């Protein structure tokens, strides 16, 4: 009875959100985060934990894309003019994906055509989300508002992680379709991995690390004051869940974010922000110390440590072994995509967990080289963007914050690619990438909005709207 009511209520929420998305696709984007949190408890309550519940958010997102289709088409055209090298390299990557899909059909047989098709979707969805983010961002305060709402939703959702740690018995807590403790064995210690209300420890860890990173940045943005104290508390709560979740990648996500953010913004840090940073570090240090001192929690502090050899192994992700096993063309799309591996006869194909190993087995060396070239153009642009000072409508702080979040997600993908087969994680990450590209246009978009607002309806003296002009090659400074 409870299960059917929960599913019916969730379907009603998704239906209402979808209808609202047809009217206001910008304002509906935040509802993707809400559905992303609610869907996992509903799935756990539903008998059989059907997978389709996790894909309803994709349908909702598809409606948003449909509603924004005109703006998307115009902005994709604008993107191709502004960033020609990146756009061309993306086309080359897509071609290599098609080749990899054909390779997958030859590897698995025509009867398993769904395997490369589903894998292709996992590659395309983040790209569409990036286009959506590029179109969505018109003023940076809107993104800060989104971060605030996301933080509230996630902070509430993470309560389930603590409840699971305290062994509160509730059907919505724990790994989906799994009974008992989920244990990770490390040399000399055993760590109980926690999922909370989310479907897996990896998904929970991603949300906890995202919350921590956003809170750290917002605390610095607030300076030394009351808001800084609030955001420091949020950061502490998120980091506490990163620790007790048992996934080290969540901790390193925060470390990578902080390192990249400070690397791009350290020269502009004000005195008040220095004190805010010190306060945040003290709070996070207090969390680690308290966990390390506890008899039951010290295992999480020990489990957070790693060796250079182990770290290098996780970053390499089985790249060399994959090429030795499958050759330079790989096994084709779907070989390492979570959710379709059970359709394959060879159970050894999908053993890669790291992102490089996943790319090697699915797209082969040609696809990896194409992605490497595209990555070179993208990173070079991002470094130039984040070297800019504040301009009307776009601050260096936001650009550095977005670069830190994107860099942390890229590192997370390299370490554990399977987590990004989750629709919400893929959509959110792609959205942030698109927003980072959009920061290059915020000043012009602000001028457009100002020009339109100054027009007088019905006046014969109305001037034309400010045209969106692609920047000249020397418009951005070289990356240091």
Steps between C-alpha positions, in 0.01 A plus 500: 500500500777743598701403192213560260420833661864611484526408132169666416602815685837509325339452159264785582794723600686419179183562299441840660866593460482399134196720438670789676810438289297567186417844638829598664797281407752724677317495831429127470867402487528498879225237512742256337695505827183439699400204283857371514482472879144369526530236228739275693285460816197437278690235309602329824141495620367357173501118480780382272668844502422558129772681308253711301440718807857628474441596135183705557719801576648463149151523351434812707830645384411416141184711537714793620723463197193485275359811664831684451559372147492842331747655740715187485522506121594868502760456775654189342548704185651776712730246668623369165595853395670592825686177561559357155791273594306344786187454292696331220684273741165401655380393156811284461437342841142423402626331182733279707206411724304386196798288392518355852127422486550307177792322662267407786245352261773291335627391844165406657296414193203677343263340753659711776467833320349651817838480675684763286180704469459537876868576536478767230223665700725521807754693291248727328292599806782698673572682172135603469509605866803716425308670220211550739731661757647729235150612406365515857753735658414863431617659826730360762269572795260241356770235535572604859129464571507152349796410720309616808194293417712197413685536831176501700367194315825307535558595863158356585559191285829423677317453829432148373873423499530573870185299571646204314826537691300485824338181364150638483297234318306664220433374149616821335847473656789301357609366164214434261413130452750397766450358846747532786820700535698595192861454613818622337813308598826692531831378647434453872158667506143452385282798409122493479400700193188711542244609242242674716192584295700484176520187287872430554802619702651659189194715438480602865873583500459721193220702656686532831816622328305739277326646804832541681669667203213739436479589869875570520479734200189675629665550840795671331267710288316617813819622666539497877151531648174326588443346157852361509420321825186349348684377191786367713244292689361371170853414385563314826176304460583407142858402587380290793290300257796476262697339781243256638384401152822304461581613146839669483415652164263740680785638709732535203219667305501779760881517497513535120228764503677707766836470325374604156280777638784656702742455210281723283380744767776526759629832361163669559427366849412784737589521868147408609511198271831390652339495845200318355728239345682447829167460680383239249826309530469499879145366479593224255808416706281471808277250317798285405648515849176400669455205267862391545467510881182291515539129554233409247567780253880487487475238228363765262796729565740211436310399188539849356877451469653355186843434354651663193509159330131439563408851388698461177331165440152652539583788268641262238177299525624184325589682176800282408329170587195600298703558183685173558170313533290661227744677269515865404144510364350372827190285533246764394241716672325333791792285611544696825165677530326426827156346457563321170789273592262222601393470136850399395619143493857586594492605864859624493433784257363751749756472779636854448396744771721798416408745229808443285444124503133551411588724206771261383269199486203688351642756255851364452812701427348708214219622724738576786727703270202696367388571858854601594512758219158634598609511865807703404287768332250501787753525783691775319180702467402443863840617622467815292148562631596462863796733452263787420414748771145600583296627207140627500274209581780245548743471792828314511381340823216315324722394213763364739230327705353332192844395379569343839172306493553382143862400568392303808236319293751419226734356762208307649418358157860388449501328839153346479313537172208279599359761736431726201263249343252639754277739306494775762879504538552509123242777451636713783861464385415583141293796618798642692722460194250696291476772765879536497494556124211745544704724730685615186176659376336639815614856440350501150181332622470767766531768233225331299271491801572863582438610142167316486385637836568857386269474201163669521217285362349665191767766473625594153844573645574149617852397421607156390598237753868472582648242267690202640841525344754225520812613686813569304787251537687737728205582724606262774836512674740212470487247780787528743 
